[in-house]
Amino acid sequence: MSEQTHKPGTTHFGFRDVPTGDKQKLVGEVFSSVASSYDLMNDLMSLGIHRVWKRYFVATAQAKRGDRVLDLAGGTGDIALLLRDRVLRSAHEVAQGKEPGGIVLGDINGAMLRVGRDRMTDLGKVAGFEYVQLNAEALPFPDASFDLVTIAFGLRNVTDKDAALREMNRVLKVGGQARVLEFSEVKAEWFKPIYDFHSFNVLPKLGKLFANDSDSYQYLAESIRKHPPQDQLKAMMEAAGFARCDYKNLSAGICAIHTGYKV
């Protein structure tokens, strides 16, 4: 079942129907709760494979030195950190008048942004980053501001996904690329019951054990099942104005990378 099948004036918060205006607050509470254990959360949800997925996601992105990148739902900065070395120019190149490149790490949740900023500071990776608290449905940037826009494991938590996709298209430069990495619909029939058991029986217990928060992990598992499957999300990207839309399943469709281009 996808985000589209709900009563008028409501949307899904996991398996619950809630008033559309309430979802942002409820999602915010989840991520404020899990911010300090976000990396652990991803390890538990993906059995650690999310690190491989993210590296592949960034390695295959259309990014080069001097590019300006917007990483939405940037969270603790995993994607931004991987992208940094691909787009940031050296001080010598900047002195020669070349575009410096850089990454705007955007998230609607202030607690998540603080974790990301503190992480970069601790790693000594301060240069090249901006941090902006924002709503993906109404981005505070002019048209054609970025060469690449990414969102990893965040689109399913956005209330109005269509609006977010249109905004991603709007802020891209012509020829720019949008990339979405998200949990998706498992394609291997034999694996579905195993995956469901892990999601609904194991994951909340792990959340309770490691983060003292089973409810947030229950929501996150449910949110995956409510997210539009691969072909539906591809159609949504096309409707938002993207061209050459395509997707690639990873790990039998546990997650997928969707790509579109600004024309």
mmCIF file of C-alpha atoms in Angstrom:
data_model
loop_
_atom_site.group_PDB
_atom_site.id
_atom_site.type_symbol
_atom_site.label_atom_id
_atom_site.label_comp_id
_atom_site.label_asym_id
_atom_site.label_seq_id
_atom_site.Cartn_x
_atom_site.Cartn_y
_atom_site.Cartn_z
ATOM 1 C CA MET A 1 0.000 0.000 0.000
ATOM 2 C CA SER A 2 1.313 3.452 -0.847
ATOM 3 C CA GLU A 3 1.004 6.958 0.556
ATOM 4 C CA GLN A 4 -1.754 7.687 -1.941
ATOM 5 C CA THR A 5 -4.382 5.369 -0.380
ATOM 6 C CA HIS A 6 -5.735 7.314 2.581
ATOM 7 C CA LYS A 7 -8.870 9.243 3.549
ATOM 8 C CA PRO A 8 -9.273 12.870 2.392
ATOM 9 C CA GLY A 9 -7.588 15.277 4.784
ATOM 10 C CA THR A 10 -5.438 12.532 6.269
ATOM 11 C CA THR A 11 -2.143 10.865 5.524
ATOM 12 C CA HIS A 12 -0.250 7.866 6.796
ATOM 13 C CA PHE A 13 1.910 7.928 9.883
ATOM 14 C CA GLY A 14 3.100 4.372 9.714
ATOM 15 C CA PHE A 15 -0.042 2.249 9.568
ATOM 16 C CA ARG A 16 -2.166 4.944 11.241
ATOM 17 C CA ASP A 17 -4.221 7.569 9.422
ATOM 18 C CA VAL A 18 -3.570 10.989 10.933
ATOM 19 C CA PRO A 19 -4.619 14.527 9.942
ATOM 20 C CA THR A 20 -2.278 15.749 7.216
ATOM 21 C CA GLY A 21 -1.207 18.712 9.320
ATOM 22 C CA ASP A 22 -0.098 16.442 12.159
ATOM 23 C CA LYS A 23 2.373 14.236 10.285
ATOM 24 C CA GLN A 24 5.251 16.712 10.250
ATOM 25 C CA LYS A 25 5.073 17.096 14.040
ATOM 26 C CA LEU A 26 4.805 13.338 14.622
ATOM 27 C CA VAL A 27 7.743 12.560 12.321
ATOM 28 C CA GLY A 28 9.697 15.322 14.024
ATOM 29 C CA GLU A 29 9.145 13.650 17.388
ATOM 30 C CA VAL A 30 10.404 10.333 16.019
ATOM 31 C CA PHE A 31 13.620 11.793 14.674
ATOM 32 C CA SER A 32 14.238 13.984 17.705
ATOM 33 C CA SER A 33 13.949 10.769 19.715
ATOM 34 C CA VAL A 34 16.350 8.753 17.546
ATOM 35 C CA ALA A 35 18.795 11.535 16.548
ATOM 36 C CA SER A 36 21.530 10.454 18.948
ATOM 37 C CA SER A 37 21.229 6.829 17.829
ATOM 38 C CA TYR A 38 20.475 7.433 14.138
ATOM 39 C CA ASP A 39 23.474 5.549 12.775
ATOM 40 C CA LEU A 40 22.668 2.649 15.085
ATOM 41 C CA MET A 41 19.064 2.792 13.864
ATOM 42 C CA ASN A 42 20.177 2.416 10.248
ATOM 43 C CA ASP A 43 22.460 -0.466 11.197
ATOM 44 C CA LEU A 44 19.561 -2.236 12.896
ATOM 45 C CA MET A 45 17.132 -1.571 10.043
ATOM 46 C CA SER A 46 19.477 -2.701 7.282
ATOM 47 C CA LEU A 47 21.737 -5.164 9.123
ATOM 48 C CA GLY A 48 24.589 -2.749 8.439
ATOM 49 C CA ILE A 49 24.243 -2.867 4.661
ATOM 50 C CA HIS A 50 23.109 0.787 4.501
ATOM 51 C CA ARG A 51 26.777 1.823 4.544
ATOM 52 C CA VAL A 52 27.401 -0.067 1.301
ATOM 53 C CA TRP A 53 24.229 1.306 -0.279
ATOM 54 C CA LYS A 54 25.218 4.880 0.581
ATOM 55 C CA ARG A 55 28.705 4.483 -0.841
ATOM 56 C CA TYR A 56 27.273 3.117 -4.083
ATOM 57 C CA PHE A 57 24.654 5.892 -4.153
ATOM 58 C CA VAL A 58 27.344 8.567 -3.946
ATOM 59 C CA ALA A 59 29.880 6.791 -6.184
ATOM 60 C CA THR A 60 27.351 6.625 -9.028
ATOM 61 C CA ALA A 61 25.991 10.163 -8.597
ATOM 62 C CA GLN A 62 26.602 12.860 -11.190
ATOM 63 C CA ALA A 63 29.019 14.984 -9.159
ATOM 64 C CA LYS A 64 32.272 16.749 -9.993
ATOM 65 C CA ARG A 65 34.674 19.305 -8.530
ATOM 66 C CA GLY A 66 33.083 22.687 -8.041
ATOM 67 C CA ASP A 67 29.504 21.416 -7.977
ATOM 68 C CA ARG A 68 26.987 22.757 -5.508
ATOM 69 C CA VAL A 69 24.959 19.978 -3.901
ATOM 70 C CA LEU A 70 21.813 19.949 -1.770
ATOM 71 C CA ASP A 71 21.487 16.899 0.492
ATOM 72 C CA LEU A 72 17.934 16.791 1.843
ATOM 73 C CA ALA A 73 17.008 14.942 5.025
ATOM 74 C CA GLY A 74 20.756 15.084 5.534
ATOM 75 C CA GLY A 75 20.546 13.785 9.075
ATOM 76 C CA THR A 76 23.902 12.907 10.543
ATOM 77 C CA GLY A 77 25.714 13.781 7.321
ATOM 78 C CA ASP A 78 26.533 10.328 5.924
ATOM 79 C CA ILE A 79 25.798 11.296 2.320
ATOM 80 C CA ALA A 80 27.228 14.806 2.618
ATOM 81 C CA LEU A 81 30.483 13.482 4.035
ATOM 82 C CA LEU A 82 30.864 10.999 1.186
ATOM 83 C CA LEU A 83 30.078 13.696 -1.395
ATOM 84 C CA ARG A 84 32.443 16.270 0.082
ATOM 85 C CA ASP A 85 35.633 14.907 -1.449
ATOM 86 C CA ARG A 86 33.955 14.649 -4.845
ATOM 87 C CA VAL A 87 32.841 18.290 -5.097
ATOM 88 C CA LEU A 88 35.110 20.392 -2.875
ATOM 89 C CA ARG A 89 37.975 22.135 -4.656
ATOM 90 C CA SER A 90 41.350 22.782 -3.058
ATOM 91 C CA ALA A 91 42.274 26.223 -1.763
ATOM 92 C CA HIS A 92 44.740 26.514 -4.655
ATOM 93 C CA GLU A 93 41.998 25.909 -7.232
ATOM 94 C CA VAL A 94 39.712 28.420 -5.547
ATOM 95 C CA ALA A 95 42.546 30.974 -5.597
ATOM 96 C CA GLN A 96 42.691 30.453 -9.361
ATOM 97 C CA GLY A 97 39.090 31.589 -9.586
ATOM 98 C CA LYS A 98 37.388 28.217 -9.891
ATOM 99 C CA GLU A 99 34.064 27.524 -8.204
ATOM 100 C CA PRO A 100 34.774 26.112 -4.716
ATOM 101 C CA GLY A 101 31.940 23.600 -4.645
ATOM 102 C CA GLY A 102 30.121 22.685 -1.496
ATOM 103 C CA ILE A 103 27.200 20.948 0.118
ATOM 104 C CA VAL A 104 24.101 22.297 1.792
ATOM 105 C CA LEU A 105 23.042 19.784 4.411
ATOM 106 C CA GLY A 106 19.324 20.337 4.915
ATOM 107 C CA ASP A 107 16.949 18.719 7.372
ATOM 108 C CA ILE A 108 13.600 19.656 8.856
ATOM 109 C CA ASN A 109 14.717 18.398 12.252
ATOM 110 C CA GLY A 110 17.032 20.603 14.275
ATOM 111 C CA ALA A 111 18.244 17.753 16.488
ATOM 112 C CA MET A 112 19.362 15.780 13.440
ATOM 113 C CA LEU A 113 21.154 18.818 12.005
ATOM 114 C CA ARG A 114 23.014 19.371 15.252
ATOM 115 C CA VAL A 115 24.194 15.761 15.269
ATOM 116 C CA GLY A 116 25.446 16.163 11.695
ATOM 117 C CA ARG A 117 27.196 19.467 12.394
ATOM 118 C CA ASP A 118 28.847 18.143 15.544
ATOM 119 C CA ARG A 119 29.981 15.047 13.687
ATOM 120 C CA MET A 120 31.660 17.105 10.952
ATOM 121 C CA THR A 121 33.326 19.277 13.574
ATOM 122 C CA ASP A 122 34.627 16.222 15.435
ATOM 123 C CA LEU A 123 36.022 14.832 12.164
ATOM 124 C CA GLY A 124 37.654 18.148 11.286
ATOM 125 C CA LYS A 125 35.542 18.342 8.106
ATOM 126 C CA VAL A 126 34.238 21.871 8.556
ATOM 127 C CA ALA A 127 34.973 23.422 5.158
ATOM 128 C CA GLY A 128 32.462 23.027 2.373
ATOM 129 C CA PHE A 129 29.312 22.553 4.465
ATOM 130 C CA GLU A 130 26.283 24.726 5.127
ATOM 131 C CA TYR A 131 23.509 23.632 7.482
ATOM 132 C CA VAL A 132 19.939 24.729 6.826
ATOM 133 C CA GLN A 133 16.821 23.721 8.736
ATOM 134 C CA LEU A 134 14.188 23.463 6.032
ATOM 135 C CA ASN A 135 11.041 21.777 4.798
ATOM 136 C CA ALA A 136 11.611 19.744 1.624
ATOM 137 C CA GLU A 137 8.142 20.751 0.413
ATOM 138 C CA ALA A 138 9.123 24.458 0.249
ATOM 139 C CA LEU A 139 12.867 24.879 -0.248
ATOM 140 C CA PRO A 140 14.321 28.296 0.646
ATOM 141 C CA PHE A 141 16.528 28.522 -2.450
ATOM 142 C CA PRO A 142 16.208 30.270 -5.824
ATOM 143 C CA ASP A 143 15.508 28.338 -8.997
ATOM 144 C CA ALA A 144 18.487 26.563 -10.576
ATOM 145 C CA SER A 145 20.717 26.744 -7.474
ATOM 146 C CA PHE A 146 22.230 23.243 -7.451
ATOM 147 C CA ASP A 147 23.996 20.774 -9.725
ATOM 148 C CA LEU A 148 22.856 17.760 -7.714
ATOM 149 C CA VAL A 149 20.067 17.168 -5.192
ATOM 150 C CA THR A 150 20.066 14.026 -3.062
ATOM 151 C CA ILE A 151 17.739 12.591 -0.449
ATOM 152 C CA ALA A 152 18.592 9.325 1.293
ATOM 153 C CA PHE A 153 16.102 7.484 3.512
ATOM 154 C CA GLY A 154 14.093 10.655 3.966
ATOM 155 C CA LEU A 155 11.472 10.936 1.231
ATOM 156 C CA ARG A 156 9.130 8.414 2.850
ATOM 157 C CA ASN A 157 8.847 10.697 5.904
ATOM 158 C CA VAL A 158 7.805 13.737 3.849
ATOM 159 C CA THR A 159 4.076 14.502 4.071
ATOM 160 C CA ASP A 160 3.664 15.751 0.480
ATOM 161 C CA LYS A 161 6.158 13.776 -1.575
ATOM 162 C CA ASP A 162 4.927 15.251 -4.863
ATOM 163 C CA ALA A 163 5.603 18.779 -3.610
ATOM 164 C CA ALA A 164 9.084 17.768 -2.441
ATOM 165 C CA LEU A 165 9.905 16.251 -5.833
ATOM 166 C CA ARG A 166 8.696 19.383 -7.624
ATOM 167 C CA GLU A 167 10.881 21.510 -5.349
ATOM 168 C CA MET A 168 13.896 19.282 -6.020
ATOM 169 C CA ASN A 169 13.304 19.827 -9.732
ATOM 170 C CA ARG A 170 12.885 23.576 -9.310
ATOM 171 C CA VAL A 171 16.176 24.177 -7.491
ATOM 172 C CA LEU A 172 18.212 22.059 -9.924
ATOM 173 C CA LYS A 173 20.133 23.613 -12.780
ATOM 174 C CA VAL A 174 19.320 22.397 -16.287
ATOM 175 C CA GLY A 175 21.165 19.118 -16.741
ATOM 176 C CA GLY A 176 21.347 18.624 -12.982
ATOM 177 C CA GLN A 177 20.584 15.289 -11.364
ATOM 178 C CA ALA A 178 18.188 14.313 -8.587
ATOM 179 C CA ARG A 179 18.837 11.088 -6.687
ATOM 180 C CA VAL A 180 16.587 9.352 -4.183
ATOM 181 C CA LEU A 181 17.834 6.448 -2.050
ATOM 182 C CA GLU A 182 14.984 4.853 -0.174
ATOM 183 C CA PHE A 183 13.741 1.610 1.291
ATOM 184 C CA SER A 184 11.441 0.091 -1.295
ATOM 185 C CA GLU A 185 9.441 -3.008 -2.196
ATOM 186 C CA VAL A 186 11.241 -6.321 -1.825
ATOM 187 C CA LYS A 187 11.048 -8.277 -5.081
ATOM 188 C CA ALA A 188 12.204 -11.736 -4.009
ATOM 189 C CA GLU A 189 9.090 -13.607 -2.820
ATOM 190 C CA TRP A 190 11.067 -16.028 -0.655
ATOM 191 C CA PHE A 191 12.670 -13.130 1.216
ATOM 192 C CA LYS A 192 9.480 -11.173 1.996
ATOM 193 C CA PRO A 193 8.422 -13.175 5.102
ATOM 194 C CA ILE A 194 11.955 -13.012 6.500
ATOM 195 C CA TYR A 195 12.085 -9.274 5.898
ATOM 196 C CA ASP A 196 8.651 -8.751 7.478
ATOM 197 C CA PHE A 197 9.632 -10.765 10.544
ATOM 198 C CA HIS A 198 12.797 -8.701 10.982
ATOM 199 C CA SER A 199 10.898 -5.428 10.471
ATOM 200 C CA PHE A 200 7.956 -6.013 12.792
ATOM 201 C CA ASN A 201 9.180 -8.545 15.324
ATOM 202 C CA VAL A 202 12.912 -8.006 15.637
ATOM 203 C CA LEU A 203 13.455 -4.314 14.879
ATOM 204 C CA PRO A 204 11.158 -2.818 17.564
ATOM 205 C CA LYS A 205 12.730 -5.100 20.174
ATOM 206 C CA LEU A 206 16.211 -3.999 19.092
ATOM 207 C CA GLY A 207 15.045 -0.388 19.280
ATOM 208 C CA LYS A 208 13.839 -0.959 22.814
ATOM 209 C CA LEU A 209 17.052 -2.739 23.785
ATOM 210 C CA PHE A 210 19.588 -0.341 22.245
ATOM 211 C CA ALA A 211 17.742 2.987 22.214
ATOM 212 C CA ASN A 212 14.940 2.442 24.766
ATOM 213 C CA ASP A 213 12.488 3.388 22.010
ATOM 214 C CA SER A 214 10.428 0.645 20.387
ATOM 215 C CA ASP A 215 7.623 2.923 19.117
ATOM 216 C CA SER A 216 9.863 4.989 16.819
ATOM 217 C CA TYR A 217 11.351 1.859 15.311
ATOM 218 C CA GLN A 218 7.879 0.396 14.815
ATOM 219 C CA TYR A 219 6.877 3.564 12.939
ATOM 220 C CA LEU A 220 9.985 3.437 10.757
ATOM 221 C CA ALA A 221 9.279 -0.165 9.755
ATOM 222 C CA GLU A 222 5.659 0.720 8.961
ATOM 223 C CA SER A 223 6.682 3.819 6.987
ATOM 224 C CA ILE A 224 8.692 1.638 4.611
ATOM 225 C CA ARG A 225 5.589 -0.407 3.749
ATOM 226 C CA LYS A 226 3.585 2.753 3.065
ATOM 227 C CA HIS A 227 6.208 4.271 0.760
ATOM 228 C CA PRO A 228 5.392 4.193 -2.965
ATOM 229 C CA PRO A 229 6.981 1.150 -4.654
ATOM 230 C CA GLN A 230 9.546 1.517 -7.412
ATOM 231 C CA ASP A 231 7.375 2.053 -10.478
ATOM 232 C CA GLN A 232 5.006 4.389 -8.658
ATOM 233 C CA LEU A 233 7.851 6.586 -7.403
ATOM 234 C CA LYS A 234 9.330 6.663 -10.900
ATOM 235 C CA ALA A 235 5.977 7.907 -12.225
ATOM 236 C CA MET A 236 5.858 10.535 -9.464
ATOM 237 C CA MET A 237 9.290 11.824 -10.481
ATOM 238 C CA GLU A 238 8.173 12.048 -14.088
ATOM 239 C CA ALA A 239 5.041 13.940 -13.022
ATOM 240 C CA ALA A 240 7.259 16.354 -11.063
ATOM 241 C CA GLY A 241 9.041 17.271 -14.297
ATOM 242 C CA PHE A 242 12.100 15.042 -14.279
ATOM 243 C CA ALA A 243 13.354 13.453 -17.486
ATOM 244 C CA ARG A 244 15.153 10.129 -18.083
ATOM 245 C CA CYS A 245 13.791 8.750 -14.827
ATOM 246 C CA ASP A 246 15.022 5.333 -13.831
ATOM 247 C CA TYR A 247 15.708 3.216 -10.764
ATOM 248 C CA LYS A 248 18.055 0.499 -9.659
ATOM 249 C CA ASN A 249 17.108 -2.062 -7.030
ATOM 250 C CA LEU A 250 19.669 -2.878 -4.362
ATOM 251 C CA SER A 251 19.639 -6.055 -2.261
ATOM 252 C CA ALA A 252 16.586 -7.560 -3.990
ATOM 253 C CA GLY A 253 14.620 -4.318 -3.698
ATOM 254 C CA ILE A 254 15.074 -3.724 0.028
ATOM 255 C CA CYS A 255 16.023 -0.289 -1.193
ATOM 256 C CA ALA A 256 16.272 1.405 -4.573
ATOM 257 C CA ILE A 257 18.082 4.333 -6.131
ATOM 258 C CA HIS A 258 15.849 6.587 -8.233
ATOM 259 C CA THR A 259 17.398 9.060 -10.670
ATOM 260 C CA GLY A 260 15.959 11.923 -12.708
ATOM 261 C CA TYR A 261 17.337 14.921 -14.604
ATOM 262 C CA LYS A 262 16.307 18.572 -14.953
ATOM 263 C CA VAL A 263 15.506 19.595 -18.512
#
